C-alpha positions as protocol buffer text, in pm:
chain_id: "A"
residue {
  index: 1
  type: UNK
  ca { x: 2788 y: -2139 z: -1408 }
}
residue {
  index: 2
  type: UNK
  ca { x: 2632 y: -2432 z: -1225 }
}
residue {
  index: 3
  type: UNK
  ca { x: 2458 y: -2694 z: -1439 }
}
residue {
  index: 4
  type: UNK
  ca { x: 2081 y: -2671 z: -1386 }
}
residue {
  index: 5
  type: UNK
  ca { x: 1911 y: -2943 z: -1184 }
}
residue {
  index: 6
  type: UNK
  ca { x: 1618 y: -2935 z: -1430 }
}
residue {
  index: 7
  type: UNK
  ca { x: 1560 y: -2765 z: -1765 }
}
residue {
  index: 8
  type: UNK
  ca { x: 1215 y: -2670 z: -1898 }
}
residue {
  index: 9
  type: UNK
  ca { x: 1195 y: -2497 z: -2238 }
}
residue {
  index: 10
  type: UNK
  ca { x: 1546 y: -2360 z: -2190 }
}
residue {
  index: 11
  type: UNK
  ca { x: 1475 y: -2233 z: -1837 }
}
residue {
  index: 12
  type: UNK
  ca { x: 1701 y: -2392 z: -1578 }
}
residue {
  index: 13
  type: UNK
  ca { x: 1583 y: -2470 z: -1225 }
}
residue {
  index: 14
  type: UNK
  ca { x: 1857 y: -2497 z: -959 }
}
residue {
  index: 15
  type: UNK
  ca { x: 1841 y: -2590 z: -593 }
}
residue {
  index: 16
  type: UNK
  ca { x: 2020 y: -2340 z: -368 }
}
residue {
  index: 17
  type: UNK
  ca { x: 2238 y: -2521 z: -115 }
}
residue {
  index: 18
  type: UNK
  ca { x: 2467 y: -2229 z: -28 }
}
residue {
  index: 19
  type: UNK
  ca { x: 2410 y: -1861 z: 50 }
}
residue {
  index: 20
  type: UNK
  ca { x: 2655 y: -1795 z: -234 }
}
residue {
  index: 21
  type: UNK
  ca { x: 2421 y: -1943 z: -496 }
}
residue {
  index: 22
  type: UNK
  ca { x: 2428 y: -1694 z: -786 }
}
residue {
  index: 23
  type: UNK
  ca { x: 2118 y: -1476 z: -802 }
}
residue {
  index: 24
  type: UNK
  ca { x: 1949 y: -1596 z: -483 }
}
residue {
  index: 25
  type: UNK
  ca { x: 2038 y: -1293 z: -270 }
}
residue {
  index: 26
  type: UNK
  ca { x: 1965 y: -1052 z: -556 }
}
residue {
  index: 27
  type: UNK
  ca { x: 1617 y: -1199 z: -607 }
}
residue {
  index: 28
  type: UNK
  ca { x: 1542 y: -1190 z: -232 }
}
residue {
  index: 29
  type: UNK
  ca { x: 1649 y: -826 z: -213 }
}
residue {
  index: 30
  type: UNK
  ca { x: 1426 y: -741 z: -511 }
}
residue {
  index: 31
  type: UNK
  ca { x: 1129 y: -920 z: -352 }
}
residue {
  index: 32
  type: UNK
  ca { x: 1185 y: -792 z: 3 }
}
residue {
  index: 33
  type: UNK
  ca { x: 1379 y: -462 z: -33 }
}
residue {
  index: 34
  type: UNK
  ca { x: 1312 y: -363 z: 327 }
}
residue {
  index: 35
  type: UNK
  ca { x: 1548 y: -638 z: 450 }
}
residue {
  index: 36
  type: UNK
  ca { x: 1921 y: -578 z: 468 }
}
residue {
  index: 37
  type: UNK
  ca { x: 2166 y: -808 z: 293 }
}
residue {
  index: 38
  type: UNK
  ca { x: 2275 y: -930 z: 637 }
}
residue {
  index: 39
  type: UNK
  ca { x: 1914 y: -1014 z: 731 }
}
residue {
  index: 40
  type: UNK
  ca { x: 1864 y: -1207 z: 408 }
}
residue {
  index: 41
  type: UNK
  ca { x: 2195 y: -1391 z: 440 }
}
residue {
  index: 42
  type: UNK
  ca { x: 2105 y: -1495 z: 796 }
}
residue {
  index: 43
  type: UNK
  ca { x: 1774 y: -1643 z: 682 }
}
residue {
  index: 44
  type: UNK
  ca { x: 1937 y: -1807 z: 381 }
}
residue {
  index: 45
  type: UNK
  ca { x: 2202 y: -1969 z: 603 }
}
residue {
  index: 46
  type: UNK
  ca { x: 1930 y: -2103 z: 833 }
}
residue {
  index: 47
  type: UNK
  ca { x: 1746 y: -2251 z: 534 }
}
residue {
  index: 48
  type: UNK
  ca { x: 2062 y: -2415 z: 398 }
}
residue {
  index: 49
  type: UNK
  ca { x: 2143 y: -2559 z: 742 }
}
residue {
  index: 50
  type: UNK
  ca { x: 1808 y: -2742 z: 755 }
}
residue {
  index: 51
  type: UNK
  ca { x: 1756 y: -2903 z: 409 }
}
residue {
  index: 52
  type: UNK
  ca { x: 1507 y: -3160 z: 539 }
}
residue {
  index: 53
  type: UNK
  ca { x: 1269 y: -2872 z: 620 }
}
residue {
  index: 54
  type: UNK
  ca { x: 1350 y: -2601 z: 363 }
}
residue {
  index: 55
  type: UNK
  ca { x: 1399 y: -2593 z: -14 }
}
residue {
  index: 56
  type: UNK
  ca { x: 1509 y: -2298 z: -223 }
}
residue {
  index: 57
  type: UNK
  ca { x: 1507 y: -2293 z: -604 }
}
residue {
  index: 58
  type: UNK
  ca { x: 1630 y: -2034 z: -854 }
}
residue {
  index: 59
  type: UNK
  ca { x: 1508 y: -2025 z: -1214 }
}
residue {
  index: 60
  type: UNK
  ca { x: 1745 y: -1908 z: -1488 }
}
residue {
  index: 61
  type: UNK
  ca { x: 1662 y: -1783 z: -1833 }
}
residue {
  index: 62
  type: UNK
  ca { x: 1842 y: -1950 z: -2123 }
}
residue {
  index: 63
  type: UNK
  ca { x: 2111 y: -1678 z: -2123 }
}
residue {
  index: 64
  type: UNK
  ca { x: 2185 y: -1760 z: -1757 }
}
residue {
  index: 65
  type: UNK
  ca { x: 2035 y: -1465 z: -1568 }
}
residue {
  index: 66
  type: UNK
  ca { x: 1839 y: -1546 z: -1251 }
}
residue {
  index: 67
  type: UNK
  ca { x: 1471 y: -1473 z: -1320 }
}
residue {
  index: 68
  type: UNK
  ca { x: 1271 y: -1625 z: -1035 }
}
residue {
  index: 69
  type: UNK
  ca { x: 1287 y: -1795 z: -700 }
}
residue {
  index: 70
  type: UNK
  ca { x: 1085 y: -2029 z: -482 }
}
residue {
  index: 71
  type: UNK
  ca { x: 1136 y: -2084 z: -110 }
}
residue {
  index: 72
  type: UNK
  ca { x: 926 y: -2346 z: 66 }
}
residue {
  index: 73
  type: UNK
  ca { x: 916 y: -2501 z: 411 }
}
residue {
  index: 74
  type: UNK
  ca { x: 771 y: -2813 z: 566 }
}
residue {
  index: 75
  type: UNK
  ca { x: 574 y: -2692 z: 868 }
}
residue {
  index: 76
  type: UNK
  ca { x: 462 y: -2900 z: 1163 }
}
residue {
  index: 77
  type: UNK
  ca { x: 310 y: -2612 z: 1360 }
}
residue {
  index: 78
  type: UNK
  ca { x: -57 y: -2517 z: 1314 }
}
residue {
  index: 79
  type: UNK
  ca { x: -131 y: -2389 z: 963 }
}
residue {
  index: 80
  type: UNK
  ca { x: -469 y: -2217 z: 920 }
}
residue {
  index: 81
  type: UNK
  ca { x: -703 y: -2413 z: 694 }
}
residue {
  index: 82
  type: UNK
  ca { x: -531 y: -2750 z: 727 }
}
residue {
  index: 83
  type: UNK
  ca { x: -629 y: -3061 z: 919 }
}
residue {
  index: 84
  type: UNK
  ca { x: -302 y: -3249 z: 887 }
}
residue {
  index: 85
  type: UNK
  ca { x: 63 y: -3207 z: 973 }
}
residue {
  index: 86
  type: UNK
  ca { x: 320 y: -3155 z: 840 }
}
residue {
  index: 87
  type: UNK
  ca { x: 219 y: -2909 z: 570 }
}
residue {
  index: 88
  type: UNK
  ca { x: 425 y: -2747 z: 294 }
}
């Protein structure tokens, strides 16, 4: 198992830098079941290829199971409700 990047109360937070990051695909499929594994892997590869714009994090419970995920992007296109750019 990969060493967590950050630990909070026993919960590890890891940055996903590869589509093979344990738990990332499983969590995406649970959140968006309508997408195929191939669709998810394509998006994940695009995110990993552009780390200055995208960040992906997986949270692990103390026993090591993936329990949550965050995906964020830095956007420079128009984002409703903002007056500045870029926006997260």
